[in-house]
Coordinates of C-alpha atoms and ligand atoms in Angstrom, one line a residue:
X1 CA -6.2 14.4 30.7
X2 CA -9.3 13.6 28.9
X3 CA -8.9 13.7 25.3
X4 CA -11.0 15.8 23.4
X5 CA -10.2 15.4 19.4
X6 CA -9.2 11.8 17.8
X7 CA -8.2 11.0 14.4
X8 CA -8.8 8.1 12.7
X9 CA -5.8 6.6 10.4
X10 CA -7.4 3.5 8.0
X11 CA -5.4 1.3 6.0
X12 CA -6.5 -1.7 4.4
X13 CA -9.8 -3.2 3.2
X14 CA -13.5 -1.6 2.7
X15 CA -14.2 -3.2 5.8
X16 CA -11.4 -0.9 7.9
X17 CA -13.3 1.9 6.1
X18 CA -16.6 1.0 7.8
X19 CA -15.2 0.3 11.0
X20 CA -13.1 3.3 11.1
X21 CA -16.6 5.5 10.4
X22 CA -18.1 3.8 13.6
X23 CA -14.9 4.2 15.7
X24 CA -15.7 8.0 14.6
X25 CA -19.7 7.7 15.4
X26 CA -18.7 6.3 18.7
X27 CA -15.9 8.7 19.4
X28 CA -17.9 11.7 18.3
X29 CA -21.0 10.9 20.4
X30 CA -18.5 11.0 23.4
X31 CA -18.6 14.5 22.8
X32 CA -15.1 14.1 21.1
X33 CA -14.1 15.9 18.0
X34 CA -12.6 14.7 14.6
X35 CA -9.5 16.8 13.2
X36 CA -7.7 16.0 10.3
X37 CA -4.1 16.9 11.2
X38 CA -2.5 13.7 13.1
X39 CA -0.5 16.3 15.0
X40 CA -3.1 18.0 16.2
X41 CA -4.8 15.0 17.8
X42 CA -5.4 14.0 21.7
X43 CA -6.2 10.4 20.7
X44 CA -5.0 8.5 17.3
X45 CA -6.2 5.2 16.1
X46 CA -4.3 3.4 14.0
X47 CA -6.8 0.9 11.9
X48 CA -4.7 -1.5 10.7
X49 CA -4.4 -4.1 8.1
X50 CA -2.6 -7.3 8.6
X51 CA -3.3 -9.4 5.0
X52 CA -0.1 -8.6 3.2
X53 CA 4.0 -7.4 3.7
X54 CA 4.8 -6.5 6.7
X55 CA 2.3 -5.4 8.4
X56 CA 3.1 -5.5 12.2
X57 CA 6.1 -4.1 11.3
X58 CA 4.9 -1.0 9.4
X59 CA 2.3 0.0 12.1
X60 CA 5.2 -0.3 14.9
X61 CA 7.2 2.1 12.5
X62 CA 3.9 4.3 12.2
X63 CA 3.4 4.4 15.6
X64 CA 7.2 5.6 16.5
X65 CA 6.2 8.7 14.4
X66 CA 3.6 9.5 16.3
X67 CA 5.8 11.3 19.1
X68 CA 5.3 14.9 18.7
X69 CA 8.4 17.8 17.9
X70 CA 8.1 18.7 21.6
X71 CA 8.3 15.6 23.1
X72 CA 4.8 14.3 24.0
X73 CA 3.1 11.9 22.2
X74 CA -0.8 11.7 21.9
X75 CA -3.0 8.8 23.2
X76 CA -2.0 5.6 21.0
X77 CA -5.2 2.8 19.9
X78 CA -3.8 0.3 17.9
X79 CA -7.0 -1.6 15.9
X80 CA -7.9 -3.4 13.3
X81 CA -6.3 -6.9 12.2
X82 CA -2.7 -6.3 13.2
X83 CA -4.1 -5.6 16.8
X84 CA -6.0 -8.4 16.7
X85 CA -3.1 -10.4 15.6
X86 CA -0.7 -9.3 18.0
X87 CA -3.1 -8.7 21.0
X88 CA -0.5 -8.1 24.2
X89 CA 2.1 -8.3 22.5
X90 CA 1.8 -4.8 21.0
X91 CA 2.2 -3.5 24.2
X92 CA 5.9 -4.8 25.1
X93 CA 6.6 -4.3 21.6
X94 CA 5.7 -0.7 21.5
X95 CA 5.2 0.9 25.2
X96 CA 3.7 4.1 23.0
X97 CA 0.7 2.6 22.2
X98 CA -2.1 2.7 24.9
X99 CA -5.5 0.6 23.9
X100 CA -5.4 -2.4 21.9
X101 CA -9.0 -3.0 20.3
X102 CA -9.4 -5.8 18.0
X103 CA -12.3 -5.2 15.3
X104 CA -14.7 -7.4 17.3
X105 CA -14.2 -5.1 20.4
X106 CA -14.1 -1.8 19.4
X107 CA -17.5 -0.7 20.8
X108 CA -15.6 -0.7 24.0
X109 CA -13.3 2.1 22.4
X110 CA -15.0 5.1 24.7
X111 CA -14.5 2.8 27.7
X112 CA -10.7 2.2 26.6
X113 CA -10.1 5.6 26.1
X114 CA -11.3 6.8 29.4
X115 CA -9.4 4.5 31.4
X116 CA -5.9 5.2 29.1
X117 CA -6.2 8.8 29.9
X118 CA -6.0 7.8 33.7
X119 CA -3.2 6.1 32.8
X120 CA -3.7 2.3 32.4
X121 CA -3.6 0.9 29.5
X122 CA -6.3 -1.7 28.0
X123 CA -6.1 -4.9 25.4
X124 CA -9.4 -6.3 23.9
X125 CA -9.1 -8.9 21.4
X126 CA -11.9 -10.8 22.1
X127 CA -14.0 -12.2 19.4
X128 CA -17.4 -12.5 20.5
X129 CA -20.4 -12.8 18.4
X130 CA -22.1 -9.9 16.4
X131 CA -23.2 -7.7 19.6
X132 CA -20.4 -4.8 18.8
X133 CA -23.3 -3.8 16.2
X134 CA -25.6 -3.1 19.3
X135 CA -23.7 -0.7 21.4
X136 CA -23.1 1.4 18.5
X137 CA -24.6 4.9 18.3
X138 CA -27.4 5.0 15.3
X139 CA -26.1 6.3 11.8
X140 CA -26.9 10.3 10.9
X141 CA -24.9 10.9 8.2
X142 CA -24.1 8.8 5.0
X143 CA -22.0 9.3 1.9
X144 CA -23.8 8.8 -1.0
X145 CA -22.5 5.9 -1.5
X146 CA -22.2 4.4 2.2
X147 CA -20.9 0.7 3.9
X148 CA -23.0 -1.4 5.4
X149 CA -20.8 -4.4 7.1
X150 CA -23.2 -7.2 7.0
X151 CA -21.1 -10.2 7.5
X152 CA -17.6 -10.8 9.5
X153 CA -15.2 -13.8 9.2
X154 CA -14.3 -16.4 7.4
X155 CA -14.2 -20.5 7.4
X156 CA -13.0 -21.1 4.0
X157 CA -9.0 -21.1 5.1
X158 CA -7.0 -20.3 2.1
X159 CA -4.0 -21.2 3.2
X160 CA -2.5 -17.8 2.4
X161 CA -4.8 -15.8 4.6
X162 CA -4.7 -14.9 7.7
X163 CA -8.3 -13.5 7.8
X164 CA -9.6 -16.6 9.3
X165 CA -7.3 -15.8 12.2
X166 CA -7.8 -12.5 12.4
X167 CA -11.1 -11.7 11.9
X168 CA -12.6 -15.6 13.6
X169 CA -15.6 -17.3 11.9
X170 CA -17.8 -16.2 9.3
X171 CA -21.0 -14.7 11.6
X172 CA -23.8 -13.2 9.9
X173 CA -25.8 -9.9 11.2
X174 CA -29.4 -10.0 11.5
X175 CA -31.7 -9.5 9.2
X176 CA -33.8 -6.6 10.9
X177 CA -30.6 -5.0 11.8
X178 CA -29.5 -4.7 8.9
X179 CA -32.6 -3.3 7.2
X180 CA -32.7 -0.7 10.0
X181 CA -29.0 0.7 9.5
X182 CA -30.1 0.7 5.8
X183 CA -33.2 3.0 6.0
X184 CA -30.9 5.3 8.8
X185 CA -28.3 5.1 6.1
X186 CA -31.0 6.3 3.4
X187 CA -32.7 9.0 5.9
X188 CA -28.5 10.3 6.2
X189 CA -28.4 10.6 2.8
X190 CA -26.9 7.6 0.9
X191 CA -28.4 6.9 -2.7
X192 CA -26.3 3.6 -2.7
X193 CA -25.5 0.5 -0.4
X194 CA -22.5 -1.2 -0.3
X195 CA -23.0 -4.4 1.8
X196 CA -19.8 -5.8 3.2
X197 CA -18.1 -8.7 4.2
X198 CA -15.4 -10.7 4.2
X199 CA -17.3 -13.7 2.6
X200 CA -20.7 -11.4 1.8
X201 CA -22.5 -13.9 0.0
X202 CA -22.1 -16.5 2.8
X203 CA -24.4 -14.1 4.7
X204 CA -27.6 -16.0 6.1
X205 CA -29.8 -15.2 8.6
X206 CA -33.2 -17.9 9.6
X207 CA -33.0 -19.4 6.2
X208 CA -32.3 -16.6 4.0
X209 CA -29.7 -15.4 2.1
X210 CA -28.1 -12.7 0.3
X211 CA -30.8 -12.6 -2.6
X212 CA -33.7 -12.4 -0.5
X213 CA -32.1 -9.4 1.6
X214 CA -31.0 -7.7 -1.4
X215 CA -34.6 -7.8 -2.8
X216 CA -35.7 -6.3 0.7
X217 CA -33.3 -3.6 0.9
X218 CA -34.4 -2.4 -2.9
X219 CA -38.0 -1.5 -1.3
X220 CA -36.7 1.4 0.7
X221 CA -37.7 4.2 -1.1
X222 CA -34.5 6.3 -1.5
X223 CA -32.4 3.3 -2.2
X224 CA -31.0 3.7 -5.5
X225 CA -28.5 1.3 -6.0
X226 CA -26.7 -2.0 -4.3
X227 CA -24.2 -3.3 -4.4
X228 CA -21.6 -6.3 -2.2
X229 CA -18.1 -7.2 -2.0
X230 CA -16.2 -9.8 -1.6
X231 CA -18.0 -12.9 -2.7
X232 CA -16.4 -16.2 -3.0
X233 CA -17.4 -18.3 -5.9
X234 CA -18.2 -21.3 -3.9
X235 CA -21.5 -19.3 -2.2
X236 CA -22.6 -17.7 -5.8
X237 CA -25.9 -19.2 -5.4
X238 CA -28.5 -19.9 -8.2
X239 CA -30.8 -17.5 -6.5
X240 CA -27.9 -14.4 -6.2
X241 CA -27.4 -15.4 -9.7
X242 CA -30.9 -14.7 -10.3
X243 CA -31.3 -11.8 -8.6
X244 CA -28.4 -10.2 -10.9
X245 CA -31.6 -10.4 -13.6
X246 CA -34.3 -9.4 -11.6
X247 CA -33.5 -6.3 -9.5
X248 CA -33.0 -3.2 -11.2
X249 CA -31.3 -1.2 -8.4
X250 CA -28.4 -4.2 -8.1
X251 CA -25.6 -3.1 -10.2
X252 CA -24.3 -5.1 -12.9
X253 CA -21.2 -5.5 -10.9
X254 CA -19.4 -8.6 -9.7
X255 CA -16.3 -8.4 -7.7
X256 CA -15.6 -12.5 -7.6
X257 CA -11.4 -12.8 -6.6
X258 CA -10.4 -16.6 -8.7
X259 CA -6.2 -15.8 -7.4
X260 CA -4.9 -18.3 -9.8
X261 CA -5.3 -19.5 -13.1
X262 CA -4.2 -22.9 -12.1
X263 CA -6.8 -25.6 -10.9
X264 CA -3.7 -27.0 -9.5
X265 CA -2.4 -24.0 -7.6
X266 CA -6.3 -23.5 -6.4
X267 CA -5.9 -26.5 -4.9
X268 CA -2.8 -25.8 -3.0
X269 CA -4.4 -22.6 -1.8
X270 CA -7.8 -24.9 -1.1
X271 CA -9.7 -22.3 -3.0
X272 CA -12.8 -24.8 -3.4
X273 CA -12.9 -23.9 -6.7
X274 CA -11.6 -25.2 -9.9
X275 CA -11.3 -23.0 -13.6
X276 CA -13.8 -24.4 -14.7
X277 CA -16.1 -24.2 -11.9
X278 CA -14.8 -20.2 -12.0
X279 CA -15.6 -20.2 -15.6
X280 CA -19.1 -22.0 -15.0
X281 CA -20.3 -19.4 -12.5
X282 CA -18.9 -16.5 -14.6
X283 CA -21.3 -17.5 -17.7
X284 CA -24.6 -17.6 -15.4
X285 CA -23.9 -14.6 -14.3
X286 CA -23.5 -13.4 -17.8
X287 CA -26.7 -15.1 -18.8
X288 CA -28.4 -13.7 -16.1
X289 CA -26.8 -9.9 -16.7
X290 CA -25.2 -10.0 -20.1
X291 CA -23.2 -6.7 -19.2
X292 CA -22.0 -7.5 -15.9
X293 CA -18.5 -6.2 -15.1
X294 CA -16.4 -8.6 -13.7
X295 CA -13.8 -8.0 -11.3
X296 CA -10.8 -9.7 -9.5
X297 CA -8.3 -11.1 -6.9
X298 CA -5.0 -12.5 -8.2
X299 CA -1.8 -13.7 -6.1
X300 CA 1.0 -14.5 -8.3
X301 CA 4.3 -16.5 -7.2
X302 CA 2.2 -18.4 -4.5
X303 CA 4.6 -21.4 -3.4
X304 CA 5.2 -24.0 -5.9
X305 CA 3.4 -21.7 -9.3
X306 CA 5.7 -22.6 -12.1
X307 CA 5.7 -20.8 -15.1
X308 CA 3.1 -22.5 -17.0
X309 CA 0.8 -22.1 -13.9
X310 CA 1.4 -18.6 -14.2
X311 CA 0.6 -18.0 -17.8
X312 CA -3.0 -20.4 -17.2
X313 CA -3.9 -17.2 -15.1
X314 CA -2.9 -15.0 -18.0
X315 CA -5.2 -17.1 -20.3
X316 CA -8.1 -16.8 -17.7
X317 CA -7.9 -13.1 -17.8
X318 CA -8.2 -13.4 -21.3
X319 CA -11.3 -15.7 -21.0
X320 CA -13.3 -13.7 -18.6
X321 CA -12.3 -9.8 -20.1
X322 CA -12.0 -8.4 -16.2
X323 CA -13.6 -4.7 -16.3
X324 CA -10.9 -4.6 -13.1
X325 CA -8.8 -6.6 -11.2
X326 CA -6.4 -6.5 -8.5
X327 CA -3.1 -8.1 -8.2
X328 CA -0.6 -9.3 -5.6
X329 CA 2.4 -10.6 -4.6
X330 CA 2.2 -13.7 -3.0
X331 CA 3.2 -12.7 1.1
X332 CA 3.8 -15.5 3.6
X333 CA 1.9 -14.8 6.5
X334 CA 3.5 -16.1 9.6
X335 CA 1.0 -19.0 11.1
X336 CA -0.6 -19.9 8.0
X337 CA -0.1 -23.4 5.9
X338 CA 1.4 -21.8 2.6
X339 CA 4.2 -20.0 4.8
X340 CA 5.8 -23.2 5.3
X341 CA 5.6 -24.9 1.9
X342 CA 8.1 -25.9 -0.2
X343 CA 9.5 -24.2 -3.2
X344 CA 8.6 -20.3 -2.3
X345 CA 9.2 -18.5 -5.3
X346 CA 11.8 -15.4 -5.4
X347 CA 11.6 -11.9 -5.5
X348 CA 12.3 -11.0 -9.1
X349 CA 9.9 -13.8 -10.0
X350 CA 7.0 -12.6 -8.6
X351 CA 8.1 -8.9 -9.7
X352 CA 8.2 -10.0 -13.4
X353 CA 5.0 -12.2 -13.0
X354 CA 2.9 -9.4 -11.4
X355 CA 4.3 -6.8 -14.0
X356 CA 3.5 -9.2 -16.7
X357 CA -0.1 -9.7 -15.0
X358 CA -0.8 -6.0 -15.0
X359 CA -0.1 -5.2 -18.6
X360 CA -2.9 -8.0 -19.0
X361 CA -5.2 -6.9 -17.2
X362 CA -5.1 -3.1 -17.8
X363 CA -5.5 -4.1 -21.3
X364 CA -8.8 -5.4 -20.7
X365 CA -9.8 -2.8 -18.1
X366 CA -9.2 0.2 -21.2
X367 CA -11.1 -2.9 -23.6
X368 CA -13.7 -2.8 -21.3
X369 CA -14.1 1.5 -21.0
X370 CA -13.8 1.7 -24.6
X371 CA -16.9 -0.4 -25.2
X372 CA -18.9 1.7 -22.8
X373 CA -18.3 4.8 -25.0
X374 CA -21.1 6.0 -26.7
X375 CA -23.6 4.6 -24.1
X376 CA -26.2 6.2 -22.2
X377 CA -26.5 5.2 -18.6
X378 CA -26.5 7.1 -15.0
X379 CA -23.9 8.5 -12.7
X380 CA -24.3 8.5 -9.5
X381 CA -22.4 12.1 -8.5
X382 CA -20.1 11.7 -5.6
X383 CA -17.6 14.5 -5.2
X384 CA -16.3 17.4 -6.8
X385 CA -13.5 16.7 -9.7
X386 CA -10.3 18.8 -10.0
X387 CA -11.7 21.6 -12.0
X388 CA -14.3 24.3 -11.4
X389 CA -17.5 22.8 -12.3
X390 CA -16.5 19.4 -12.4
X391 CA -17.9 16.8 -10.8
X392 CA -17.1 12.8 -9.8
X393 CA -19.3 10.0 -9.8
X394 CA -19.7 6.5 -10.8
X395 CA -21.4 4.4 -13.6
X396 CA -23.2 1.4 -13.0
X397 CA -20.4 -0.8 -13.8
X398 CA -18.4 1.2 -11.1
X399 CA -16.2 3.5 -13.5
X400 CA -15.2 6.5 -12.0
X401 CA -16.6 9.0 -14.3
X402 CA -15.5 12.7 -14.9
X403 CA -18.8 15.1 -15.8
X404 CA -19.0 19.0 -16.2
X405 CA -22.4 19.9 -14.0
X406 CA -23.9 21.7 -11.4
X407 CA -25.0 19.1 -9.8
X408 CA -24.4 18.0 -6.0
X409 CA -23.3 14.7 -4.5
X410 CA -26.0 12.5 -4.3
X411 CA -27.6 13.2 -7.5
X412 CA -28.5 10.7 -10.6
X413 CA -27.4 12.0 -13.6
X414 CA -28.6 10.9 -17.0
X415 CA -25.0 11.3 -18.9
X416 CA -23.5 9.6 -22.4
X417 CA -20.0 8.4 -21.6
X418 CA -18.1 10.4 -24.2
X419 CA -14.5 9.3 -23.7
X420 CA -12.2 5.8 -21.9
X421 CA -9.5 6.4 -20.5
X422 CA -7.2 3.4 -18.4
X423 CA -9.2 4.6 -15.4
X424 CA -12.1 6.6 -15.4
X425 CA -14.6 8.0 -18.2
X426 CA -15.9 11.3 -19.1
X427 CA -19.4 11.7 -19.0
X428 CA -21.7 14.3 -20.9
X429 CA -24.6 15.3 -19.3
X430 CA -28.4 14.9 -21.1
X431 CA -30.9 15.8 -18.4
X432 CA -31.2 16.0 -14.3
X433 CA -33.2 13.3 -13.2
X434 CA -35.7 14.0 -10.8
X435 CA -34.3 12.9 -7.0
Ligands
5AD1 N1 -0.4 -12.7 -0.1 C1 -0.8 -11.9 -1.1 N2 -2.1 -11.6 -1.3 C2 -3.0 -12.0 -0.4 N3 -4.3 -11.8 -0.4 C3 -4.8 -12.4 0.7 N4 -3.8 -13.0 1.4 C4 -2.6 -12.7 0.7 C5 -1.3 -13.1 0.9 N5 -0.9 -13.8 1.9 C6 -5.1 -11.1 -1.4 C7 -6.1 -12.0 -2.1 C8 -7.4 -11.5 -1.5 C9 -7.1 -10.1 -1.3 C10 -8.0 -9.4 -0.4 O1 -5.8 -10.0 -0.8 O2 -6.0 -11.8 -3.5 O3 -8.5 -11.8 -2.4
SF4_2 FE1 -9.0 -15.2 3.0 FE2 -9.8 -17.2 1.4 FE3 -11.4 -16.3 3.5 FE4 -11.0 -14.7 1.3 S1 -12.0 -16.7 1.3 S2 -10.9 -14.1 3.5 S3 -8.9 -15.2 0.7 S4 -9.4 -17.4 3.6

């Protein structure tokens, strides 16, 4: 039978978020409809994540669940990096699931789906180049805030990921393409830009880099803010420095992960950067934007981090004053270098380390709220809030931010941030400013 709804489960990264929407552009311009209920689907994609626990695992467990109370069981994709990962595998592993579409394939999805509803069953884990981009349907709709993937891969090998594995070599999207999706993305309604990657700032294309492009998207008219994620600190050129100064509609925003507080566990993990190249590149981008937010990566217990290791990345929280950061538990990935090191550190280790490591940086994250209060700035309105009337948006520095207001998503508001709290900020409104 030819399936005629999907539903698209994401887990993971920004990245799965952007892919999942195209899966759904694709999907949709097959004629197929979304639905939101998994149980009400003819075709489910699971759009995994393979960069920490147990990932495999859990989407093998996800998938059992998907047989329905009478019986059946809908049409089965397994994608994103745990497909990749375990390619055919999946398939003798789980007879349930159908198509197995790795995130450099999954333009092929339609294809895939038609031949699984005839019965046979398709793996695609191929990782050519860039061309997915080109067989996908042009963009319609946009959030007001809205992905734009404009990089894939990674060469840098930490030698706790796996995304060098899964997702192959950093590759760069072209330059015109790029602009294009952007103005579709602006016609569609997005106010702001979020360029991805996996190593965004490695992006190049003839000779230019990430500053140039940014200055070329903040021409669209429309356009009112940009922003990327993830950078690595070895590509924060002086020009992307620069342009942190020099572009108005580039938020003051900087989401650069360090991991470790330890030059000598940044070694282990070949980070390519030391402290105090970390520290280096924090202050020019601090000269350049004096109230940049910072934000960050951290593993704790990665094999071998001793105690004093761990509190150096204590004291380098303290040093930069994150806005926000994210924390992990160190998780051996099967097939990469760190899994087999010496001297992995336990359970109840890592657990106090990371609790220890929150406390930190939740402390600077309220600092950091509490010395917006008072100031006048913009909020980008998003969705609505809880309560009648209220609305959800962000501020420059990325806060969520609670205002009362009529108006829609989409709109700039001119707001005074009244109030911090650990997480988000309340914002009272001055004036409507003109779209
Ligand atoms: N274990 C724990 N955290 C990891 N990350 C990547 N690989 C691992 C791993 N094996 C974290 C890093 C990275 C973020 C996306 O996920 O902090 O920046
Ligand atoms: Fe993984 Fe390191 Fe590449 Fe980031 S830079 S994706 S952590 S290998």
């Amino acid at each position: 039978m030819t399936p005629k709804t999907f539903k698209i489960k994401n887990f993971g990264c920004q990245m799965n978020v952007y892919d999942g929407e195209r899966m759904a552009e694709l999907l949709g311009a097959q004629g197929m409809a979304p639905v939101a209920e998994s149980e009400d689907s003819d075709l489910i994609v699971l759009n995994t994540c393979h960069i920490r626990e147990k990932a495999a695992e859990k989407a093998y467990s996800d998938v059992g669940r998907l047989r329905r109370k009478d019986g059946s069981k809908p049409l089965i994709a397994l994608a994103g990096c745990v497909a990749q990962a375990e390619g055919a595998e999946a398939r003798r592993r789980s007879p349930m699931i159908d198509i197995v579409v790795g995130p450099q394939a999954y333009h092929r999805l339609p294809e895939m789906v038609a031949e699984a509803s005839c019965g046979s069953t398709s793996v695609d884990t191929d990782m050519p180049a860039i061309s997915k981009f080109d067989s996908l349907p042009a963009r319609r709709h946009a959030a007001p805030s809205a992905f734009l993937t404009i990089q894939e891969g990674c060469d840098k090998f930490c030698t706790y990921c796996v995304v060098p594995y899964t997702r192959g070599a950093e590759i760069s999207r072209p330059w015109g393409d790029i602009l294009s999706e952007a103005n579709a993305l602006v016609d569609g309604g997005a106010r702001e830009i979020v360029l991805l990657g996996q190593n965004v700032n490695a992006w190049q294309n003839d000779g230019r880099g990430l500053a140039e492009l940014i200055r070329a998207l903040a021409k669209i008219d429309g356009l009112a803010r940009i922003r990327y994620t993830t950078s690595h600190p070895a590509d924060m050129t002086d020009a992307l420095v620069a342009a942190h100064g020099e572009i108005e509609k580039l938020m003051p925003y900087l989401h650069l992960p360090v991991q470790s507080g330890s030059s000598r566990v940044l070694k282990a993990m070949n980070r390519s950067h030391t402290v105090e190249t970390y520290l280096a590149t924090i202050e020019r981008m601090r000269a350049a934007r004096p109230d940049i937010a910072i934000s960050g990566d951290f593993i704790v217990g990665f094999p071998g981090e001793t105690e004093e290791d761990f509190e150096a990345t204590l004291r380098i929280v303290d040093a930069v004053r994150y806005a926000s950061a994210y924390s992990f538990k160190y998780s051996a990935r099967p097939g990469t270098p760190a899994a087999v090191m010496e001297d992995q550190i336990s359970r109840d280790i890592m657990d106090d380390r990371l609790q220890r490591l929150q406390a930190n940086i939740n402390e600077h994250q309220l600092a950091f709220n509490r010395s917006k209060v008072g100031v006048n700035t913009q909020v980008l309105i998003e969705r609505k809030g809880k309560h009648e009337g209220q609305m959800i948006g962000r501020s420059p520095w990325l806060q969520s931010v609670h205002v009362e207001t009529d108006s829609k998503p989409g709109d700039i508001v001119d707001v005074t941030l009244v109030a911090a709290g650990p997480n988000s900020m309340t914002g009272a409104v001055r004036q409507k400013v003109a779209a």
